[in-house]
XYZ file of C-alpha atoms in Angstrom:
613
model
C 0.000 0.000 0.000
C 2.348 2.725 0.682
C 4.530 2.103 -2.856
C 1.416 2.514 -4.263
C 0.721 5.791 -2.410
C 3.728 7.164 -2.920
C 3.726 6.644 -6.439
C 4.300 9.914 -8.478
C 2.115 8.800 -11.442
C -0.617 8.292 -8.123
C -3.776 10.380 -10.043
C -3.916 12.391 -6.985
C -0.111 12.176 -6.037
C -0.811 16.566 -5.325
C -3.531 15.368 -2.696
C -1.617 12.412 -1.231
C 1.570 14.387 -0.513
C 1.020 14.643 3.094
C 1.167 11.044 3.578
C 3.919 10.454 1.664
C 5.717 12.691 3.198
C 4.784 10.325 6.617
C 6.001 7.331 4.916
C 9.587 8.838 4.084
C 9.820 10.262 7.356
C 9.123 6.759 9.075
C 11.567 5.258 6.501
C 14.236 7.146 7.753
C 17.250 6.017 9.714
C 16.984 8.557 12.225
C 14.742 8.135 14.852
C 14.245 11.597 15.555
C 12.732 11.989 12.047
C 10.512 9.147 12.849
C 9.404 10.586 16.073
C 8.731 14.102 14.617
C 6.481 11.881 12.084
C 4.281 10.309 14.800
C 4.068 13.809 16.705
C 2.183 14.836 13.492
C -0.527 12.177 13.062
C -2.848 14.563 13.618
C -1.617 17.256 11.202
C -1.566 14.790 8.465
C -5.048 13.244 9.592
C -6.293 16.588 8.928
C -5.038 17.265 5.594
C -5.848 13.798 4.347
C -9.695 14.047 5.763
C -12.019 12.049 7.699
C -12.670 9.167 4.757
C -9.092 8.966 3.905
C -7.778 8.704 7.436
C -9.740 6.047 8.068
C -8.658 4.294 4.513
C -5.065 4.592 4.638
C -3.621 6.663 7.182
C -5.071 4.264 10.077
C -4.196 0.594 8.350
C -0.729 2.284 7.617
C -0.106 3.148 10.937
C -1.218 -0.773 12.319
C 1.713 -2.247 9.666
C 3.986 0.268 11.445
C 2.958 -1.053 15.118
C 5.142 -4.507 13.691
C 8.296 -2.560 12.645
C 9.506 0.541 14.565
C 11.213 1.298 17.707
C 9.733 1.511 21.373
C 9.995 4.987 21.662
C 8.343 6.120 18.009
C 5.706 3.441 19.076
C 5.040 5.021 22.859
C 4.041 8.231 20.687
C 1.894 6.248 18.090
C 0.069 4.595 21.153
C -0.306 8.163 22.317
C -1.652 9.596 19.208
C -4.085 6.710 18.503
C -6.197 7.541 21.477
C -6.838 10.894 20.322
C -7.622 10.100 16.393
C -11.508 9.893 17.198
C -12.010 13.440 16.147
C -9.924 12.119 12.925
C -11.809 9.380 12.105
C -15.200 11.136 11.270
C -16.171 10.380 15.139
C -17.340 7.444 18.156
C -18.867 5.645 15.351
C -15.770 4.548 13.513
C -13.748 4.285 16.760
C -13.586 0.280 16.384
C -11.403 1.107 13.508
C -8.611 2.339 15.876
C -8.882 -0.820 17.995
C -6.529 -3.689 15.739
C -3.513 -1.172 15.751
C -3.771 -0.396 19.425
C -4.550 -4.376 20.593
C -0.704 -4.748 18.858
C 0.446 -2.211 20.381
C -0.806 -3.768 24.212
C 1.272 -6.958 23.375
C 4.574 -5.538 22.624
C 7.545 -6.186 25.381
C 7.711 -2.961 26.144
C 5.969 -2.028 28.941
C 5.966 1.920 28.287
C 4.117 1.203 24.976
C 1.951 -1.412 26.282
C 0.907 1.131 29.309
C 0.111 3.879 26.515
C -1.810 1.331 24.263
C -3.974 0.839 27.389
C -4.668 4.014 28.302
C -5.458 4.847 24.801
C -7.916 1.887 24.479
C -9.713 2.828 28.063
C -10.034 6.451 25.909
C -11.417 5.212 23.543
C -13.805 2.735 25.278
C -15.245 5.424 27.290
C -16.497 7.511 24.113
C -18.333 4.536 22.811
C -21.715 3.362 23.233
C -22.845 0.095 25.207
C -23.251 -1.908 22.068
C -19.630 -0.716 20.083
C -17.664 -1.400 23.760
C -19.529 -4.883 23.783
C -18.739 -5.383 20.324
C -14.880 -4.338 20.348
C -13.624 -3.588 23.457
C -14.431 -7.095 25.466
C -13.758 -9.132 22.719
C -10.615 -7.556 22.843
C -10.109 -8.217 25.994
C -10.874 -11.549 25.948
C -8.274 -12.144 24.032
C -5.817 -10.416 25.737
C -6.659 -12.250 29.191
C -6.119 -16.057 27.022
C -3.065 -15.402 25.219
C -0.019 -17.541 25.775
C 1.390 -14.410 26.268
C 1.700 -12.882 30.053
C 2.824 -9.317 28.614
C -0.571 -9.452 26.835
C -2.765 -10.561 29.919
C -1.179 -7.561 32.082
C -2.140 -5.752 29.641
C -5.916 -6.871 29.865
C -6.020 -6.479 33.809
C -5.869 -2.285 32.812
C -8.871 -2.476 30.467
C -11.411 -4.433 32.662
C -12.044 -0.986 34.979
C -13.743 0.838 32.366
C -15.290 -1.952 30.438
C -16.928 -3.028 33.165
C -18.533 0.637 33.853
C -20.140 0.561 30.187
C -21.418 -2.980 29.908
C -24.425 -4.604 30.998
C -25.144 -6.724 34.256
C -24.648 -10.028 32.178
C -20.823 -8.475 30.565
C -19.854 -6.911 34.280
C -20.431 -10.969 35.782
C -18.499 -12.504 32.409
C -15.663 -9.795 33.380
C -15.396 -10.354 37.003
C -15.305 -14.344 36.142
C -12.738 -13.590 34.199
C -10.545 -11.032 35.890
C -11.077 -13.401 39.041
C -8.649 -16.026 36.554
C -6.077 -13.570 36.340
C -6.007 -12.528 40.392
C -4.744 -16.422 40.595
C -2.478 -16.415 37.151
C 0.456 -18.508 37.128
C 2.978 -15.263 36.249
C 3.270 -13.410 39.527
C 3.838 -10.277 37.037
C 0.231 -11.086 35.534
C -0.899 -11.225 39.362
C 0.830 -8.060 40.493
C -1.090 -6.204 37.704
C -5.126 -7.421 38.676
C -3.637 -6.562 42.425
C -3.256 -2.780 41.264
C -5.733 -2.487 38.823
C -8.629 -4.283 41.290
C -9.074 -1.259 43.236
C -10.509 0.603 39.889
C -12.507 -2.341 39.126
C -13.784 -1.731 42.865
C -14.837 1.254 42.424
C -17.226 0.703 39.363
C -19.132 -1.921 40.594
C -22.591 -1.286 40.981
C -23.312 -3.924 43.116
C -21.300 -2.901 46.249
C -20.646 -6.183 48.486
C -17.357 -8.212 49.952
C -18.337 -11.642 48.930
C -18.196 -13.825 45.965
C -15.923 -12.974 42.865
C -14.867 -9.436 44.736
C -14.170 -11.539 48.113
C -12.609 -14.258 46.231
C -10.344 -11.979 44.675
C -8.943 -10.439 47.094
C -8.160 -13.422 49.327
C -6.226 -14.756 46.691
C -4.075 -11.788 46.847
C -3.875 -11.337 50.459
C -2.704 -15.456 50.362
C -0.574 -14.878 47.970
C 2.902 -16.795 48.081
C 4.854 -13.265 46.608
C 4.626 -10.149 48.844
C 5.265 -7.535 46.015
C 1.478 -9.048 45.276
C -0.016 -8.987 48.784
C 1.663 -5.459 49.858
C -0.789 -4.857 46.897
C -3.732 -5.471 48.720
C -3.715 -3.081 50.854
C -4.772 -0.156 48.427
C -7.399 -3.017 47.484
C -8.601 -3.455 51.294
C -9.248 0.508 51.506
C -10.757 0.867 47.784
C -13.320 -1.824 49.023
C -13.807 -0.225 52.258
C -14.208 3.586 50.988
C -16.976 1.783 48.252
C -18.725 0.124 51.333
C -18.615 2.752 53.772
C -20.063 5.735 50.792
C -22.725 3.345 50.362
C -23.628 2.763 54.120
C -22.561 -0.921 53.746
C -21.290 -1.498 57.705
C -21.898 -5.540 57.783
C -18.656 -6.541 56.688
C -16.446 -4.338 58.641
C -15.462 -6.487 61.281
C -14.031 -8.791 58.612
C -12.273 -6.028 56.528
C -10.803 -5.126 59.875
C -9.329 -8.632 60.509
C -7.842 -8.863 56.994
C -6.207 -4.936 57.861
C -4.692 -7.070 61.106
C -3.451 -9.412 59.187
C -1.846 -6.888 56.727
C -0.268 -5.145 60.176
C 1.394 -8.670 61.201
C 2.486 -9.984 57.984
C 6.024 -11.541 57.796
C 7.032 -9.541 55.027
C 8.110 -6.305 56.174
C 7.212 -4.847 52.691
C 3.502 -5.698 53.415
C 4.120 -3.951 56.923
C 5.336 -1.132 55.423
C 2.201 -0.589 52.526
C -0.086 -0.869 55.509
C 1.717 2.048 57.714
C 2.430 3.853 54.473
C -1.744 3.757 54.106
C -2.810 3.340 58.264
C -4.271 6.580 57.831
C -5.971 5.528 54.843
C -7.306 2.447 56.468
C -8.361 3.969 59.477
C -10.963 6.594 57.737
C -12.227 3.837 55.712
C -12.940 1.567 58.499
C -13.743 3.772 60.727
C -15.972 2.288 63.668
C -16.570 1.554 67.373
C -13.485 -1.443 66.697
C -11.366 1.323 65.717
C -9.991 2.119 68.984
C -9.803 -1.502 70.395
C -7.920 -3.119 66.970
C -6.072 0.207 65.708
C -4.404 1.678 68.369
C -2.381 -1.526 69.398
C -1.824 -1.855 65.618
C -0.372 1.377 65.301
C 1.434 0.784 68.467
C 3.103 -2.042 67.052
C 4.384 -0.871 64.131
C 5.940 1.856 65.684
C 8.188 -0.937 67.176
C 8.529 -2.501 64.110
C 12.142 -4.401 63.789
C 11.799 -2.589 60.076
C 13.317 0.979 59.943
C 11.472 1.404 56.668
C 8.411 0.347 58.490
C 8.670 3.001 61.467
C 9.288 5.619 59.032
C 6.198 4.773 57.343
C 3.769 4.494 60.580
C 5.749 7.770 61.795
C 4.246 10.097 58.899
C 1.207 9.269 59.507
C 0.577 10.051 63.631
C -1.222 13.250 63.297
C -3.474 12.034 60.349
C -4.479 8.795 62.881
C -4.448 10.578 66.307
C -7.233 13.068 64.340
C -9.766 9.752 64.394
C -9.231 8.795 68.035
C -9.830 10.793 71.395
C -7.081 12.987 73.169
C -6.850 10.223 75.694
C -5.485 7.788 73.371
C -3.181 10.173 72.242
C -1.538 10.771 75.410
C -1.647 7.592 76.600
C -0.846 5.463 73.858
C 0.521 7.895 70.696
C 2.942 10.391 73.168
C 5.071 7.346 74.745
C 5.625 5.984 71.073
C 6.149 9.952 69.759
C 9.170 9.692 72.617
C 10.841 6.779 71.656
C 10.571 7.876 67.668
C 12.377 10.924 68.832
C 15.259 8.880 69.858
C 15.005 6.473 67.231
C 18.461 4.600 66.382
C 17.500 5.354 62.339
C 18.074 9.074 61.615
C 15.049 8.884 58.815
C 12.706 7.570 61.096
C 13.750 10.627 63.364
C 13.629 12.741 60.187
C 9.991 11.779 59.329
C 8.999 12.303 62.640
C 10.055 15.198 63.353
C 8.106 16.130 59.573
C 4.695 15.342 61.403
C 4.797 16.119 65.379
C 3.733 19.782 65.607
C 0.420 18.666 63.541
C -0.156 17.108 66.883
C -0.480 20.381 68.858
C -4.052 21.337 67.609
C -4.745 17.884 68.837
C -3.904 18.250 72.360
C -4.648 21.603 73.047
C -2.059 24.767 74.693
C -0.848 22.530 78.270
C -0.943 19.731 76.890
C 1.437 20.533 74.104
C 3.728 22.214 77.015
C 3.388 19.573 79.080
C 3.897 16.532 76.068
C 5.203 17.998 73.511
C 7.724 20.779 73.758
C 10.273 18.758 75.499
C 10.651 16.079 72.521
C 10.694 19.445 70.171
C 13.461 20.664 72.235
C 15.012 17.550 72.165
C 14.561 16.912 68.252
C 16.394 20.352 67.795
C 19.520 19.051 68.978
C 19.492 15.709 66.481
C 22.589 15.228 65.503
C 20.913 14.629 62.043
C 20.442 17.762 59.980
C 16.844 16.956 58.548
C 15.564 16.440 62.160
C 16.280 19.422 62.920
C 15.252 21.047 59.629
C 12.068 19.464 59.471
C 11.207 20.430 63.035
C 11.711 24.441 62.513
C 10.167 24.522 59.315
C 6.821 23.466 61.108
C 7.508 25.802 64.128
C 4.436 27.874 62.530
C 1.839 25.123 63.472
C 2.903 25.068 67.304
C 3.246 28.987 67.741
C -0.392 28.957 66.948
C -1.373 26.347 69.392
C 0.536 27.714 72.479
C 1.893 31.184 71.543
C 4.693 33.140 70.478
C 5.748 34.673 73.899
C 6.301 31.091 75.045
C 7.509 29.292 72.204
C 10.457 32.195 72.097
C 11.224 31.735 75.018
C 11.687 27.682 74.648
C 13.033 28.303 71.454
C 14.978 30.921 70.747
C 18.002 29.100 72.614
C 17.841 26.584 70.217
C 17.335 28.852 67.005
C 20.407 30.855 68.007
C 22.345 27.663 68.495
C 21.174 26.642 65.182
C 22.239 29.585 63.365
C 25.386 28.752 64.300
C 25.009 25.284 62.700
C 28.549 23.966 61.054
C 25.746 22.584 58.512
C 24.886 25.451 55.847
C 21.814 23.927 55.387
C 20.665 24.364 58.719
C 21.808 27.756 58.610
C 19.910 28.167 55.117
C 16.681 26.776 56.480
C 17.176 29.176 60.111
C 17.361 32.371 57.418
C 14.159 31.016 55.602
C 11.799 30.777 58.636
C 13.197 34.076 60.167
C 10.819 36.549 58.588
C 8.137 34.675 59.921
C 9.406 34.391 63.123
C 9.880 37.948 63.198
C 6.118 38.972 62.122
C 5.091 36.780 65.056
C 7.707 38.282 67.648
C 7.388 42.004 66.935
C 9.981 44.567 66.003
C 10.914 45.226 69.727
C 11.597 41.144 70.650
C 12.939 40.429 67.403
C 15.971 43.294 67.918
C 17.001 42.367 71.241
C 16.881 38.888 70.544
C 18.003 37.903 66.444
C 18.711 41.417 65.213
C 22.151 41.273 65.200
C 22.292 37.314 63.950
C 20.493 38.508 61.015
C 23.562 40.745 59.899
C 25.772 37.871 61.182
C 24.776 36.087 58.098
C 25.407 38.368 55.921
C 29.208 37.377 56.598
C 29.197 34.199 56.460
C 31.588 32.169 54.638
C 28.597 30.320 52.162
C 27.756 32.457 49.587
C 24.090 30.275 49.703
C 23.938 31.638 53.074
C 24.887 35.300 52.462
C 23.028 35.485 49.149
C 19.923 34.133 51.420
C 21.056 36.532 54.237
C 20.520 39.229 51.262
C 17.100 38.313 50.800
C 16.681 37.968 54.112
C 17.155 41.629 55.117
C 14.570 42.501 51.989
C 11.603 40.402 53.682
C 12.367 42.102 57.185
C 12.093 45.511 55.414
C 8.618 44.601 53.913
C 7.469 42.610 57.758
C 9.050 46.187 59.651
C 9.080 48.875 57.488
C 11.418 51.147 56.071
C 12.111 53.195 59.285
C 12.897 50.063 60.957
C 15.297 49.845 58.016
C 16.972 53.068 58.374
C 17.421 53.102 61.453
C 18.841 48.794 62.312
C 20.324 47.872 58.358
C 21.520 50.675 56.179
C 24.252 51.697 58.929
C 25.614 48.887 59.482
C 25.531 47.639 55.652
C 26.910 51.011 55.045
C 29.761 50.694 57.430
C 30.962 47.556 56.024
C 31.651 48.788 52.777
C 35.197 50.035 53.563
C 36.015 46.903 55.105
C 39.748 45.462 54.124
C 38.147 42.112 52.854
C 36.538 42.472 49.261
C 34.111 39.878 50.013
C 32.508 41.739 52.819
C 32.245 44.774 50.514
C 30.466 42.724 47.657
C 27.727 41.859 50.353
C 27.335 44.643 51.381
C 26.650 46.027 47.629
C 24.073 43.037 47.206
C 22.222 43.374 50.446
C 22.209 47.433 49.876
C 20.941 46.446 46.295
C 17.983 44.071 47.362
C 16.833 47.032 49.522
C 16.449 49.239 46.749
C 12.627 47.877 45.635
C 11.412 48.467 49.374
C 13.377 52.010 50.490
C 11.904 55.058 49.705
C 13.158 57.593 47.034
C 13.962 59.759 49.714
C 16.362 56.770 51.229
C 17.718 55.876 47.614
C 18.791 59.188 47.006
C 20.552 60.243 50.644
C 22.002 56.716 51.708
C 22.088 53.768 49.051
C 23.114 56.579 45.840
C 25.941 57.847 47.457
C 27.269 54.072 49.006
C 26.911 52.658 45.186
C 29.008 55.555 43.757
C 31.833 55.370 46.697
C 32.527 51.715 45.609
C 32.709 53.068 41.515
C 36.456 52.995 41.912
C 36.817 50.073 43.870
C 40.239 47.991 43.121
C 38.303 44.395 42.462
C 36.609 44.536 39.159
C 33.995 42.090 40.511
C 32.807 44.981 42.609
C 33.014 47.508 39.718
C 30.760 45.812 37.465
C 28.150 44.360 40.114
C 27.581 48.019 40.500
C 27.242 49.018 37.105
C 24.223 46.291 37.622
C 23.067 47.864 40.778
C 22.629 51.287 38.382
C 20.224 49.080 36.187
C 18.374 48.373 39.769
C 18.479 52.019 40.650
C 17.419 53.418 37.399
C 13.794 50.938 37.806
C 13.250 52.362 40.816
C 13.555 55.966 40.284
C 11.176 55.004 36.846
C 8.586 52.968 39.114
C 9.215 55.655 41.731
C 8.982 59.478 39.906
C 7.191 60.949 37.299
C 8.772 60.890 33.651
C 10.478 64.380 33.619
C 12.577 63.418 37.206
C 13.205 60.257 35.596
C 14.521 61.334 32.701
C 16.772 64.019 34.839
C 17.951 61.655 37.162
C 18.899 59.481 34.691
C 20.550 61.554 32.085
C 22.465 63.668 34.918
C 23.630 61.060 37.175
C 22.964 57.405 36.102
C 24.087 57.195 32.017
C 27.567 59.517 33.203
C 28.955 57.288 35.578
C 27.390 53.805 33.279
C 29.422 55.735 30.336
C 32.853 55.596 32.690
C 32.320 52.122 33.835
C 31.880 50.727 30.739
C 35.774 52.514 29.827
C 36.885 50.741 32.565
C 39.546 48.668 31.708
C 38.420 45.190 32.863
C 36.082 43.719 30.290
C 33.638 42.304 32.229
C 32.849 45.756 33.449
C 32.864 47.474 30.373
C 30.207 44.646 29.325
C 27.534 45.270 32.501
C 27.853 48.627 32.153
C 27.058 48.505 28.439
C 24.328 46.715 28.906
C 22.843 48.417 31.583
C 22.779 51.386 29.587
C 20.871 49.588 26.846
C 18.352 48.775 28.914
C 18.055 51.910 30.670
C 17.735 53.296 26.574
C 15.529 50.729 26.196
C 13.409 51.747 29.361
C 13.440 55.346 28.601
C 12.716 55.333 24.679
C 9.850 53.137 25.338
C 8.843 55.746 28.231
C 8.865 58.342 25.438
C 6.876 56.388 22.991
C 3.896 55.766 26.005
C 3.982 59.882 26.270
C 3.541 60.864 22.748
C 0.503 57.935 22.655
């Protein structure tokens, strides 16, 4: 077909050109030619028209599904999916159903993944009768091959065949997707374990018994955990279907096959089930709750699995939520305690991610009384993402018990912290400071982390001066520019005759983030006259990080004045001293400063062109 097609004596080789043009692309040796091809399906769809797609493009395209490489295929599966609009609409989409089936029993399990999703597409724009017609006879097929890449394939399509067929199909489905829960392949069995959940969800008949139970028990029996840790997203999809529908009767068995889940031998399964306990817990929620959950939870907390107390540890405040305060200090605080002291740094880590969530939960004493001393505690870890985690969540606790007490608790530990020979401690410190500041108030924050703030600015990261930089910026916007004036520019201003060059470049960066937030008054009597004293500074790196910081004070005069002072400021002060920098004799000056004075051209000859409009 496509010699003939490409055939210049073709009658209508003028009309056919697009798809000739195709074929020599998907000839060619390079695959990027024969990607660009498939990326253009539906440009050449288009020109060819609805009748003609259908006629040649779309049997073209299923003799290419036998000969190209996985990753021009992924994009064919792709495209397919989206070619009923093509294909003259839902009625014809049966058409687009051979190429795709070849597609779901390649190797490849990228291309067999986008052949499925494509065919579920498609499936859910056709009617009862074309699914019933097509779609489960392909999938019939698909589940009895010899092939197990084909039946994992099936176990994605049963979900949303099942939602469009009739009672008498969904029962033939189930019968048959039950077969492939107990397949011989574990791989075939691992797929029904994840897709079951979406099959779950459609059914209309919501019960736990017969096929539904009998699936599931053969996956919670299975011999292979990577199947049974699978059940546990199949437990809560069952459990969330039952409890929307006000189905209660079989809770007390769901609840004993969760128990089962927490005790398995394999600590994988363990660790799905406190990866999800949260999960499971809203799902089942009941009067057992308390009397089977708790001591689960408890448990697992003590699990001989590191993996497995990391899971249960992330998910404390979402499960203390669903029980009473009492069984949170009596059963969830002891465990919180010995988390905190962990011997696995990531369990430590992921608890300290989730403990202040617990404050709302307990109430202001409480969280003194419980709480705060494992904070404390955590803030020494000798792990850095303890104590990281732990002061980026400081937020939650201030509002539960106060910011007068929680500085005073605190603050020790923040200062210690700033101190940190870890930069990223240090980093994540800066970060939370302007918050900590709008809750302390200008007066507390002064006495007590003014001066670290400017200690930063020193320090011998540049990550942590440059954030030290935008530090000072944020505290301008939390304060005001009076506070400002009166704690920042001086000392910034001071350092910029300091012996060390490095000191003096910080200075210039912190002076330049203030520039957006100061006043004009401020720009013109402090920060102008500290830019032009470091013009003639010995370290070219200085010199043309100022020509940028005229570029920074040129916007703010323009966002700041009115056209004419603009334009005077500019011409008289600004574009002189940007003229001598960029004579300077280092190069990479002469280049800032030329291109700051392009942009300030730029700036004001589109200024200019707004007047005259």
């Amino acid at each position: 077909m496509a010699d003939t097609i490409v055939d210049p004596q073709h009658p209508k080789a003028d009309e056919l050109y697009p798809l000739a043009l195709l074929i020599d692309e998907l000839k060619h040796d390079d695959v990027t030619y024969r990607l660009n091809a498939m990326r253009r399906l539906s440009t050449i769809a288009l020109a060819l028209g609805e009748e003609r797609t259908r006629s040649e493009l779309v049997p073209f395209l299923e003799e290419v599904t036998q000969e190209d490489e996985d990753e021009v295929l992924t994009v064919l599966a792709e495209e397919l999916g989206k070619f009923g609009e093509y294909i003259g609409g839902p009625e014809h989409l049966h058409i687009l159903i051979p190429g795709l089936e070849a597609l779901s029993t390649l190797e490849e399990p990228v291309v067999r993944d986008k052949a499925v999703d494509s065919i579920n597409a498609i499936c859910d724009q056709m009617s009862v009768a074309q699914v019933e017609e097509s779609v489960v006879p392909l999938i019939k097929r698909l589940s009895t091959t010899e092939w197990f890449s084909s039946r994992v394939s099936a176990t994605g399509l049963y979900a949303h065949a099942i939602s469009k067929v009739s009672a008498t199909g969904q029962s033939e489905l189930e019968s048959l997707y039950k077969d492939l829960t107990q397949d011989e392949a574990p791989m075939v069995r691992r797929a029904a374990a994840t897709n079951l959940p979406g099959i779950v969800r459609v059914l209309p008949d919501v019960k736990f018994e017969g096929v539904v139970y009998m699936m599931f028990q053969a996956q919670v029996l299975d011999d292979q955990d990577s199947v049974r840790l699978l059940s546990v997203d199949v437990l809560i999809a069952i459990a969330e279907t039952l409890k929307e529908h006000e189905v209660t009767k079989y809770n007390s068995e769901l609840i004993s096959f969760t128990t089962a889940l927490f005790n398995d031998k394999s600590w994988r399964v363990r660790y799905m089930a406190a990866d999800r306990f949260e999960k499971l817990a809203r799902a089942l929620d009941s009067v057992e709750l308390r009397e089977k959950f708790v001591p689960a939870f408890v448990k697992l907390t003590k699990d001989s699995e590191a993996e497995v107390r990391t899971a249960i540890a992330k998910q404390i405040p979402g499960f203390s939520a669903l029980i009473p305060q009492a069984d949170i200090l009596e059963e969830i605080v002891p465990t919180v305690e010995l988390l905190a002291a962990d011997s696995s740094q990531h369990v430590r880590a992921a608890l300290a991610s989730e403990i202040s969530r617990l404050a709302p939960l307990l109430g202001k004493d409480k969280t003194i009384d419980k709480l705060l001393p494992t904070f404390l505690t955590m803030l020494k870890d000798d792990y850095p993402d303890v104590r990281l985690n732990i002061i980026s969540k400081l937020e939650i606790v201030n509002e539960v018990i106060g910011i007068e007490l929680l500085s005073k608790a605190l603050l020790p530990a923040i200062s210690e912290l700033a101190k940190d020979k870890q930069w990223r401690v240090r980093l994540a410190i800066i970060e939370y400071i302007p918050l900590l500041a709008e809750q302390l108030g200008e007066g507390f924050f002064n006495k007590e982390l003014g001066d670290l703030c400017m200690t930063w600015l020193w320090d011998s990261v540049f990550s942590i001066r440059e954030a030290a930089t935008k530090n000072l910026k944020k505290l301008s916007q939390v304060f005001g520019i009076e506070w400002t004036k009166q704690q920042i520019l001086p000392q910034i201003v001071q350092v910029s005759t300091n012996a060390n060059y490095l000191y003096r470049l910080t200075s210039l960066f912190a002076m330049t983030s203030l520039i957006p937030v100061l006043d004009q008054d401020t720009v013109a009597q402090t920060v102008y006259p500290f830019v032009t004293s470091l013009m003639e500074d010995p370290i070219p790196n200085i010199r043309f990080n100022i020509a940028k910081t005229f570029k920074v004070l040129a916007d703010a005069y323009h966002k700041n004045c009115s056209s004419e002072e603009y334009e005077k400021i500019v011409a008289d002060d600004i574009v002189p001293r940007l003229h001598k920098l960029a004579q300077d004799q280092d190069v990479d000056v002469r280049y800032f400063a030329s291109k700051s004075l392009d942009e300030i051209n730029n700036n004001s000859n589109n200024n200019n062109n707004n007047n005259n409009e």
